[in-house]
mmCIF file of C-alpha atoms and ligand atoms in Angstrom:
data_model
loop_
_atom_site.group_PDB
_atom_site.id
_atom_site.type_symbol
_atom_site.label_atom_id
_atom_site.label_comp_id
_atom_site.label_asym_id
_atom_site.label_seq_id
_atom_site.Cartn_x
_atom_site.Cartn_y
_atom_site.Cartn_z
ATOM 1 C CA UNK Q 1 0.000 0.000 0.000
ATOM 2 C CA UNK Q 2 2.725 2.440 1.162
ATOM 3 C CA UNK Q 3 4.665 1.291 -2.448
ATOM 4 C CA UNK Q 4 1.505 2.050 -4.397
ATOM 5 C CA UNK Q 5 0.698 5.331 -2.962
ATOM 6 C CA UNK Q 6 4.677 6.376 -3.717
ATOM 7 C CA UNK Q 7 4.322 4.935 -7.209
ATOM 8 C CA UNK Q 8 0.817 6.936 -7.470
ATOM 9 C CA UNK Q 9 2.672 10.003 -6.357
ATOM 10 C CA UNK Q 10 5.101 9.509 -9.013
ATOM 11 C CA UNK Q 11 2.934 8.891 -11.508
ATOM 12 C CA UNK Q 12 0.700 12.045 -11.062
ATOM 13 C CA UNK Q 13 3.553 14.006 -10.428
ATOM 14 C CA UNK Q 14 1.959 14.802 -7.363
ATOM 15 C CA UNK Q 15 3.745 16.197 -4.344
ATOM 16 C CA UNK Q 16 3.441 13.847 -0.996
ATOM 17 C CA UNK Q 17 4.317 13.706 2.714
ATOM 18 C CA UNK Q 18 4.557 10.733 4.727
ATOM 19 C CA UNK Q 19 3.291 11.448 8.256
ATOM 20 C CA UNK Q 20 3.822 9.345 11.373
ATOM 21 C CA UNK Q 21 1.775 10.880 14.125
ATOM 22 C CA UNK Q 22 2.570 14.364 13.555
ATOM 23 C CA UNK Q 23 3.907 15.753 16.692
ATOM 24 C CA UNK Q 24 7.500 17.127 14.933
ATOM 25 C CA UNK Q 25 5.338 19.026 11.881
ATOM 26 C CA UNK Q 26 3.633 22.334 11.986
ATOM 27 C CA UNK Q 27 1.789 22.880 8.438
ATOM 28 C CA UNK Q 28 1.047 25.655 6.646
ATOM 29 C CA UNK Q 29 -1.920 27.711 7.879
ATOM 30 C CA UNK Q 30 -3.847 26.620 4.320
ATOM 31 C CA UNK Q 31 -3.042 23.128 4.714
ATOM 32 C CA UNK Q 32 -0.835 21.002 2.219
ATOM 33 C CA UNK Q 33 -1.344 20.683 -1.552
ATOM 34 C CA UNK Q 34 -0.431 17.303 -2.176
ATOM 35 C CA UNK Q 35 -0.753 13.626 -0.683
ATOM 36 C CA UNK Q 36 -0.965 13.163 2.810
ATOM 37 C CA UNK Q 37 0.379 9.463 3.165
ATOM 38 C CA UNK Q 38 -0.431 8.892 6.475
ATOM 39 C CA UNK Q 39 1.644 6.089 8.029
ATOM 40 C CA UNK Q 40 -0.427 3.357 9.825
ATOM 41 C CA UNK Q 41 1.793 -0.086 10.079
ATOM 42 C CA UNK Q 42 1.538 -0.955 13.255
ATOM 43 C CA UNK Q 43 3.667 -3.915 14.279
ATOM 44 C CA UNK Q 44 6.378 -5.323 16.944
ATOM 45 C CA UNK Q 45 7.667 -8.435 16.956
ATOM 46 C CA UNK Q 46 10.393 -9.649 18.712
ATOM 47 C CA UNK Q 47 12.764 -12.431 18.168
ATOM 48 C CA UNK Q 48 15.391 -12.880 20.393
ATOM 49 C CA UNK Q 49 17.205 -9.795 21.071
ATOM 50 C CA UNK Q 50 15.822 -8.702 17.456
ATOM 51 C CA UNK Q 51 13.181 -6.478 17.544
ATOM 52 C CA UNK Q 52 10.856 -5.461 14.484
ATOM 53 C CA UNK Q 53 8.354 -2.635 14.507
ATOM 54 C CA UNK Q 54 6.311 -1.112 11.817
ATOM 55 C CA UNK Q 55 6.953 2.649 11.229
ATOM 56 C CA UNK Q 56 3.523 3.605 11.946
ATOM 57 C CA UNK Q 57 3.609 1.885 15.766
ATOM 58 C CA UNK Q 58 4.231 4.176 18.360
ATOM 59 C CA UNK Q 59 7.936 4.905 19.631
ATOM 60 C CA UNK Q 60 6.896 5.777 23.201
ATOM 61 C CA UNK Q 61 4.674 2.550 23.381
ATOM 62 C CA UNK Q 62 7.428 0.889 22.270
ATOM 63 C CA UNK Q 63 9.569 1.881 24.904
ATOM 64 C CA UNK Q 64 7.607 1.271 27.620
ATOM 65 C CA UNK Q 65 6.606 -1.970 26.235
ATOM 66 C CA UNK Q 66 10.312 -2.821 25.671
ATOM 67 C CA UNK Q 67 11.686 -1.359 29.218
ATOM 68 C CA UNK Q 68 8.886 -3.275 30.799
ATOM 69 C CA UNK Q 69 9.467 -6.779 29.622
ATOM 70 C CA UNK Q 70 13.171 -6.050 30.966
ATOM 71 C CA UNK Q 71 14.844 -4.573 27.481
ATOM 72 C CA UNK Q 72 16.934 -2.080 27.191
ATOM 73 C CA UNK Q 73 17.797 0.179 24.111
ATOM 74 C CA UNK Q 74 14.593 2.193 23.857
ATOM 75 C CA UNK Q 75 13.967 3.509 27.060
ATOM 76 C CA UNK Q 76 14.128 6.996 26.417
ATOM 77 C CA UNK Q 77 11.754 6.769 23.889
ATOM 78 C CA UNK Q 78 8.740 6.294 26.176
ATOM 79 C CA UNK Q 79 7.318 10.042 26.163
ATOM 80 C CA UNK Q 80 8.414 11.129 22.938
ATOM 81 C CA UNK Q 81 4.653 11.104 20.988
ATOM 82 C CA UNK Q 82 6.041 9.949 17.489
ATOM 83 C CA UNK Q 83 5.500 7.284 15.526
ATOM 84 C CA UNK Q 84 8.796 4.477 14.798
ATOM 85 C CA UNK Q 85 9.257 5.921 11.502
ATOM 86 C CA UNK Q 86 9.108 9.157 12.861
ATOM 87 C CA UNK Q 87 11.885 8.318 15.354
ATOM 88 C CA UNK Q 88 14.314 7.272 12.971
ATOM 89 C CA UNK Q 89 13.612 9.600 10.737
ATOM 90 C CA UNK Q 90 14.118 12.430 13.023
ATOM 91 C CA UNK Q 91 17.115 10.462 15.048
ATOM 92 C CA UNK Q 92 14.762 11.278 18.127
ATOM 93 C CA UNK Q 93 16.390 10.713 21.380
ATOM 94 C CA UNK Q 94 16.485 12.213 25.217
ATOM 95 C CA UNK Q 95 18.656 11.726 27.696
ATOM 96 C CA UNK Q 96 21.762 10.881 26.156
ATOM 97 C CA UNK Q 97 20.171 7.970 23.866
ATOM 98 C CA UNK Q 98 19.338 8.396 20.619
ATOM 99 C CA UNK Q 99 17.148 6.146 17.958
ATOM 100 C CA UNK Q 100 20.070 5.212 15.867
ATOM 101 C CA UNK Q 101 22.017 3.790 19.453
ATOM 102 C CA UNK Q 102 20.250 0.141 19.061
ATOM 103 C CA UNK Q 103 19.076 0.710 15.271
ATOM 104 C CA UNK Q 104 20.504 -2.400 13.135
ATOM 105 C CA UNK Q 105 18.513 -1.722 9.864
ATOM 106 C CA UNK Q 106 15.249 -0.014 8.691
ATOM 107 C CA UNK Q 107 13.400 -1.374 5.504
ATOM 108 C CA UNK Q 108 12.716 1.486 3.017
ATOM 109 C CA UNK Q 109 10.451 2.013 0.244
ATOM 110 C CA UNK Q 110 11.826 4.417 -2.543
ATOM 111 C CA UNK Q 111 9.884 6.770 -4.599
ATOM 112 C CA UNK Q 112 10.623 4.412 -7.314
ATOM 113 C CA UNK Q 113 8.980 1.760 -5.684
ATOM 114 C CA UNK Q 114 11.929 -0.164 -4.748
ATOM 115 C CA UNK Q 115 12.068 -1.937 -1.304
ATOM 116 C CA UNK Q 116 15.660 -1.942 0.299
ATOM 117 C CA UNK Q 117 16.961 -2.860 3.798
ATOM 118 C CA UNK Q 118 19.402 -0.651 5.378
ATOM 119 C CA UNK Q 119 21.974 -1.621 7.227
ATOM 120 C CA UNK Q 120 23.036 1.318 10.279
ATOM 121 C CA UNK Q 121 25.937 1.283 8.263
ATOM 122 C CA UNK Q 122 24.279 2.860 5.270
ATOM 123 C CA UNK Q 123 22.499 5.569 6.793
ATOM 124 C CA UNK Q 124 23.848 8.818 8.289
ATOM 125 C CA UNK Q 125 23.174 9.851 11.466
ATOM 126 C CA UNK Q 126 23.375 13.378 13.335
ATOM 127 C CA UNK Q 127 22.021 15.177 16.052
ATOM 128 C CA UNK Q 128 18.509 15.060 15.164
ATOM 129 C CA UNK Q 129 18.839 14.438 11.289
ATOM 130 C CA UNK Q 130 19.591 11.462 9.331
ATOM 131 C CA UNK Q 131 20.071 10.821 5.380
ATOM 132 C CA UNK Q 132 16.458 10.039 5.105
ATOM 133 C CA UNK Q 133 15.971 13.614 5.532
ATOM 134 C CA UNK Q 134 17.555 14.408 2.168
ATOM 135 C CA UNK Q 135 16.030 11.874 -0.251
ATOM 136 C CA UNK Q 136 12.238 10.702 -0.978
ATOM 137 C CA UNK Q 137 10.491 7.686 -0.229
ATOM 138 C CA UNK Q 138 9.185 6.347 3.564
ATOM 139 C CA UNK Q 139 10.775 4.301 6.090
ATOM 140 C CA UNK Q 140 8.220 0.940 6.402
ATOM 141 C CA UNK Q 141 9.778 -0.198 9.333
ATOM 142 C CA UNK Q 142 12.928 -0.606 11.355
ATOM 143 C CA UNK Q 143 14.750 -3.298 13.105
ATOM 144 C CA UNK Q 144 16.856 -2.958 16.645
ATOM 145 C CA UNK Q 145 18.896 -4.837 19.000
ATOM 146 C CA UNK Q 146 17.715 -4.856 22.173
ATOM 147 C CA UNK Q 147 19.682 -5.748 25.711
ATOM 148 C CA UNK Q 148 18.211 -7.389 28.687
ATOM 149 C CA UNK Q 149 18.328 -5.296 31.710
ATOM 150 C CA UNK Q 150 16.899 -5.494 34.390
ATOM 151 C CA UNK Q 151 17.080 -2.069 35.431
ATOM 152 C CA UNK Q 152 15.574 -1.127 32.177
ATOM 153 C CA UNK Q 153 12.168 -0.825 33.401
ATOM 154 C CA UNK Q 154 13.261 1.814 36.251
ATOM 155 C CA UNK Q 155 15.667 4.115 34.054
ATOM 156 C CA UNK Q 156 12.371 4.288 31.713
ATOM 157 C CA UNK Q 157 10.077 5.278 34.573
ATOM 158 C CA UNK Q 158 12.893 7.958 35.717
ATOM 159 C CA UNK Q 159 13.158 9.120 32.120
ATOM 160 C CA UNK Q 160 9.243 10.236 32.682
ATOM 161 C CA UNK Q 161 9.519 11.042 35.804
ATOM 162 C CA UNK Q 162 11.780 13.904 34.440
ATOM 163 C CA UNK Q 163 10.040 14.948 31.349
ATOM 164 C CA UNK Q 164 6.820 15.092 33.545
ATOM 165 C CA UNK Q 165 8.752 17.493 35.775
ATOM 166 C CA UNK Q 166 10.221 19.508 33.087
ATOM 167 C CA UNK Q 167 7.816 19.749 30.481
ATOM 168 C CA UNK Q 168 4.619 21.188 29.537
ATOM 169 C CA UNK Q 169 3.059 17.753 28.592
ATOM 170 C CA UNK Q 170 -0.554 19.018 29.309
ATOM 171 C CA UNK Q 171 -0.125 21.707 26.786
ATOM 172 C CA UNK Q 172 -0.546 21.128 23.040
ATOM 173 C CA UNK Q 173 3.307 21.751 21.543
ATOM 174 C CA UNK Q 174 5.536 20.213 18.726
ATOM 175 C CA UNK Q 175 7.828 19.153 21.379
ATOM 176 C CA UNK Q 176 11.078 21.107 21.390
ATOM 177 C CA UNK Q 177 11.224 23.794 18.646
ATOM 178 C CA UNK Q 178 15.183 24.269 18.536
ATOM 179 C CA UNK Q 179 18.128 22.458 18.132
ATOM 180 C CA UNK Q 180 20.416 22.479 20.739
ATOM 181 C CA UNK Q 181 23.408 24.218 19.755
ATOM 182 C CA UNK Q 182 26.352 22.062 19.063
ATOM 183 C CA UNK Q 183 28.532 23.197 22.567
ATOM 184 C CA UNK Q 184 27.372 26.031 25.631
ATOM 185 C CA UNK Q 185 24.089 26.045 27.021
ATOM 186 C CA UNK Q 186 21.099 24.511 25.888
ATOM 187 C CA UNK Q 187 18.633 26.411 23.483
ATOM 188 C CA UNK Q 188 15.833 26.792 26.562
ATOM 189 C CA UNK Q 189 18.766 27.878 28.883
ATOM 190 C CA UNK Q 190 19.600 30.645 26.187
ATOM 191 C CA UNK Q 191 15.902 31.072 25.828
ATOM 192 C CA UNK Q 192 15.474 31.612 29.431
ATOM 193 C CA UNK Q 193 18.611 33.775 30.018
ATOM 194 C CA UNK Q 194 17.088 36.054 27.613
ATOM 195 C CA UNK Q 195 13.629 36.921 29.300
ATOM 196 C CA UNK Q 196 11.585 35.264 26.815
ATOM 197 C CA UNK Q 197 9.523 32.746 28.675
ATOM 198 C CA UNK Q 198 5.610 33.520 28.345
ATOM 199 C CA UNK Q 199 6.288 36.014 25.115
ATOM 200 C CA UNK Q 200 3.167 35.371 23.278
ATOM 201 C CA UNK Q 201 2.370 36.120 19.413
ATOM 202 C CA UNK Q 202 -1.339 35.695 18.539
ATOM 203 C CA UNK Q 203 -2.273 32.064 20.218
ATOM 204 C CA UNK Q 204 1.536 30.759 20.871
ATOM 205 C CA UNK Q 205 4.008 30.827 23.519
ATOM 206 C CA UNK Q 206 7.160 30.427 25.123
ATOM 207 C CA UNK Q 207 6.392 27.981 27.659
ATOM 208 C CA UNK Q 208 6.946 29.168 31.302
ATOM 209 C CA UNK Q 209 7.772 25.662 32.512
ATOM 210 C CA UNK Q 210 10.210 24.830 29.514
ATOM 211 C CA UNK Q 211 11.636 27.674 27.216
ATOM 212 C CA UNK Q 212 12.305 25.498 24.463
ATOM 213 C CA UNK Q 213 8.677 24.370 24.085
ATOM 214 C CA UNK Q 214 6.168 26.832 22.196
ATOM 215 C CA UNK Q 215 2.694 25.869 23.161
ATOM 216 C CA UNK Q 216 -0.523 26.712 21.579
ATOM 217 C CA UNK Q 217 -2.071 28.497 23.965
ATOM 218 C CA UNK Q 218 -5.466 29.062 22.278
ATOM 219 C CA UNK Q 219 -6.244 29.529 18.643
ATOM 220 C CA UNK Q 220 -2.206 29.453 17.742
ATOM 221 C CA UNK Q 221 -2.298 29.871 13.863
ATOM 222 C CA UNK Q 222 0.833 28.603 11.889
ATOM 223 C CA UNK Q 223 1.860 32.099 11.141
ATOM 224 C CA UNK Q 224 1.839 32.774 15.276
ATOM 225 C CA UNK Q 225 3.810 29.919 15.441
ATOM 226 C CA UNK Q 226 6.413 31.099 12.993
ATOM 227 C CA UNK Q 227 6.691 34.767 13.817
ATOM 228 C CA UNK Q 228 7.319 34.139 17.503
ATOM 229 C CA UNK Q 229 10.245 31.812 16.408
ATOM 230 C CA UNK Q 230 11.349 34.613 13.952
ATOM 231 C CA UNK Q 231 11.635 36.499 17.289
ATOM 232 C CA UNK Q 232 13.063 34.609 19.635
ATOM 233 C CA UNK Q 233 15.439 33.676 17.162
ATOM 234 C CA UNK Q 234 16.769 37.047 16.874
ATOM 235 C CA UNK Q 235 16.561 38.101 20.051
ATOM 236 C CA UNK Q 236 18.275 35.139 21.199
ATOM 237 C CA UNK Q 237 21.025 36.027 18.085
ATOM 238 C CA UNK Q 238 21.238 39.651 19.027
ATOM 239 C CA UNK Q 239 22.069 38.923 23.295
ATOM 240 C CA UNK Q 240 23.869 35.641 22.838
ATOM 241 C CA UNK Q 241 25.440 35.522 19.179
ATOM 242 C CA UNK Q 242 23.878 31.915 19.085
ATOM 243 C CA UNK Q 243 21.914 31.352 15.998
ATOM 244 C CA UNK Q 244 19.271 29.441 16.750
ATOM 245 C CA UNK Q 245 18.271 26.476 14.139
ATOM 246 C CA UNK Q 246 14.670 24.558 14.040
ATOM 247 C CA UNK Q 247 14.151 21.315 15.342
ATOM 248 C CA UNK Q 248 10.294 21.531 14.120
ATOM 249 C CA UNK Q 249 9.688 20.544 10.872
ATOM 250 C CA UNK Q 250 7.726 23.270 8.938
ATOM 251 C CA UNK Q 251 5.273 21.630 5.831
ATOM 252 C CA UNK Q 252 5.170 24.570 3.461
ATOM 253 C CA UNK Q 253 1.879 24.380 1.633
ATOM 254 C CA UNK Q 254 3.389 23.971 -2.146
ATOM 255 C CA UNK Q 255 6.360 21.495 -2.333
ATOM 256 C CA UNK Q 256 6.986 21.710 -6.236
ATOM 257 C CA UNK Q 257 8.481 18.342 -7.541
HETATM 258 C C1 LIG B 301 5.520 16.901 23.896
HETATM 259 C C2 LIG B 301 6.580 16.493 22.912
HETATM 260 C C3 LIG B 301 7.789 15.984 23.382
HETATM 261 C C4 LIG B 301 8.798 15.620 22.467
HETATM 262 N N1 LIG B 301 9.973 15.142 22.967
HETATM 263 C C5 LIG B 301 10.945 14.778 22.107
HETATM 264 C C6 LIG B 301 12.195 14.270 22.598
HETATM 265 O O1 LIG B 301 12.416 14.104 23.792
HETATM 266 N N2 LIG B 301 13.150 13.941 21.692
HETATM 267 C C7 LIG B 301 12.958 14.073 20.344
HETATM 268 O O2 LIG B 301 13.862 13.749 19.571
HETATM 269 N N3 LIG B 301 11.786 14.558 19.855
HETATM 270 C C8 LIG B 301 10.783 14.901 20.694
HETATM 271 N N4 LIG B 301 9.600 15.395 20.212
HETATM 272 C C9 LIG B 301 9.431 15.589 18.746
HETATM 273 C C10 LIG B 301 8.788 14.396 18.007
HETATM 274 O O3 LIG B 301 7.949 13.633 18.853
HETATM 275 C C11 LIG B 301 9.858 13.494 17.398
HETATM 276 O O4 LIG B 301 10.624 14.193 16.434
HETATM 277 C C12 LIG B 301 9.249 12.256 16.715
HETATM 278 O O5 LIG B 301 10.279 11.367 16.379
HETATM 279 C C13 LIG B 301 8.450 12.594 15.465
HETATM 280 O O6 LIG B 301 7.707 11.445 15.096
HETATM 281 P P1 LIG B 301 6.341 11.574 14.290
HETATM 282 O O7 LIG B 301 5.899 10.211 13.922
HETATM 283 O O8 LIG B 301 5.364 12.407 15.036
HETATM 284 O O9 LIG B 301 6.867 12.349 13.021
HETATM 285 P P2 LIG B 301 6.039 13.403 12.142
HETATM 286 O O10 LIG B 301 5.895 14.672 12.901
HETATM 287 O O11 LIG B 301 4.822 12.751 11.608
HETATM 288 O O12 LIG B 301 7.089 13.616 10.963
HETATM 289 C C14 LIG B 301 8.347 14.224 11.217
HETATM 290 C C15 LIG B 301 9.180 14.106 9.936
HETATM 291 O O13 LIG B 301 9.432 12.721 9.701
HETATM 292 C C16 LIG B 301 8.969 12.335 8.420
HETATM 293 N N5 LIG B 301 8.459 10.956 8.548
HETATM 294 C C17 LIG B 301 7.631 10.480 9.505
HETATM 295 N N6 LIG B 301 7.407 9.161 9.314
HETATM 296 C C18 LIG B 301 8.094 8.814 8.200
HETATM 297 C C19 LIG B 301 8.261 7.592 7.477
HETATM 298 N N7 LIG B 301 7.652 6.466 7.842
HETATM 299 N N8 LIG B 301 9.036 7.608 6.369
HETATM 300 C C20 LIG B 301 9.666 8.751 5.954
HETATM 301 N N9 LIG B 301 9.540 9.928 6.602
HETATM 302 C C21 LIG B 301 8.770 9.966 7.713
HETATM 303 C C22 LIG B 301 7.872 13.339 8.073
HETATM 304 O O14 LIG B 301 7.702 13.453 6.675
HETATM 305 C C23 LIG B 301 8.420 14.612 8.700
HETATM 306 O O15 LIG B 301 9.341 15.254 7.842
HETATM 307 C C24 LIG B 301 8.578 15.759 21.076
HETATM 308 C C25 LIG B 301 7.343 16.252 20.610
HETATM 309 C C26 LIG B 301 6.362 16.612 21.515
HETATM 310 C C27 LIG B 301 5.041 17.128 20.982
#
């Protein structure tokens, strides 16, 4: 299904996005003129240390499944509210771990319709990019090698114990909207040292609890969303000298192919 809506794509010449649950994307204000592929395969299976999961299943579930059958490798993925093809696609991670750490090979579907297996090997991996993010086609699943542990299941509940504390997880966000920069403080500590917690354009906000998180407060359009990054970005470039890059993934509304 996920080959034929690529080779559909192709076929029309019609511009697509694969989706996994959404929570790194903020679209366009008018929505997005193309194909919508929305990613549902939702599977885990595990063999051995070997474990297989669809890229549509969730990468928090998976965690906490994982951590509490006495796994380790994806603990710090309970909490993050992506999808597995999300995760790798992203290179999610918290807490010092990141998806690629126990990633052995993902199964990929090019926009020609060709279904490949990637070894770790073949793909690049960075602080929250990867390869993937330079090349068409959708990740179908991916494979990792798990550890037992049994302290696995308490390092995950720690790992939300934190994010509970720290984050705004009751308010609606896209998670953290900056990269951290490569060495100094953190983009919410530069966010913070520069008095911009609670600046609000339209219906978004710098998050009071965490700096780094813009919430939608009420009614946030796209356009809120973007201008109060514009800001903070140069505010934050004008104090500190830090340029500050996106970590949120912005869908412009015409992708021309
Ligand atoms: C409250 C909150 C907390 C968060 N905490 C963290 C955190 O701790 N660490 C972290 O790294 N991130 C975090 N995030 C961000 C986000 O959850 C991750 O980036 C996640 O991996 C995105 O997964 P997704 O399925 O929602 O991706 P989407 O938002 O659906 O897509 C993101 C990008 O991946 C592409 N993509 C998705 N699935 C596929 C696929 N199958 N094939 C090809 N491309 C695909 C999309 O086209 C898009 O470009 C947080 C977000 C929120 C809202």
């Amino acid at each position: 299904m996920l080959r034929e809506a690529l080779l559909y794509c192709r076929r029309e010449k019609l511009s697509y996005l694969v989706l996994g649950k959404g929570s790194n994307c903020l679209f366009d204000d008018r929505g997005f003129d193309g194909l919508v592929i929305l990613n549902k395969i939702c599977f885990a299976k595990q063999e051995g240390t070997r474990l297989c999961a669809g890229a549509g299943y969730s990468f928090s579930l998976l965690g906490a499944q994982t951590a509490r059958k006495g796994w380790s490798g994806l603990e710090f993925a309970a909490g993050i509210p992506g999808s597995v093809g999300g995760a790798v696609y992203m290179n999610a991670g918290a807490n010092g771990m990141e998806t690629c750490g126990c990633l052995e090979e993902v199964l990929y579907v090019t926009e020609e319709g060709v279904v490949e297996t990637l070894p770790k090997e073949q793909i690049r991996f960075g602080y929250r990019t990867t390869s993937f993010q330079e090349r068409g086609g959708a990740i179908a699943s991916a494979t990792f090698s798990l550890t037992p542990s049994q302290g696995a299941r308490g390092k995950q509940l720690d790992i939300i114990a934190y994010r509970t504390r720290t984050q705004p997880y009751k308010e609606m966000s896209a998670g953290c909207l900056f990269r951290n920069p490569p060495c100094g403080p953190s983009a919410g500590q530069l966010i913070e040292q520069c008095g911009l917690k609670g600046t609000r354009v339209g219906g978004a906000e710098i998050s009071a609890r965490h700096a780094n998180f813009l919430i939608n407060a009420g009614g946030a359009t796209a356009r809120d969303v973007q201008e109060l990054a514009r800001l903070v970005q140069s505010a934050v470039a004008d104090q500190t000298g830090v340029v500050l890059e996106m970590e949120v993934r912005s869908v412009p509304y015409h992708v021309s192919r």
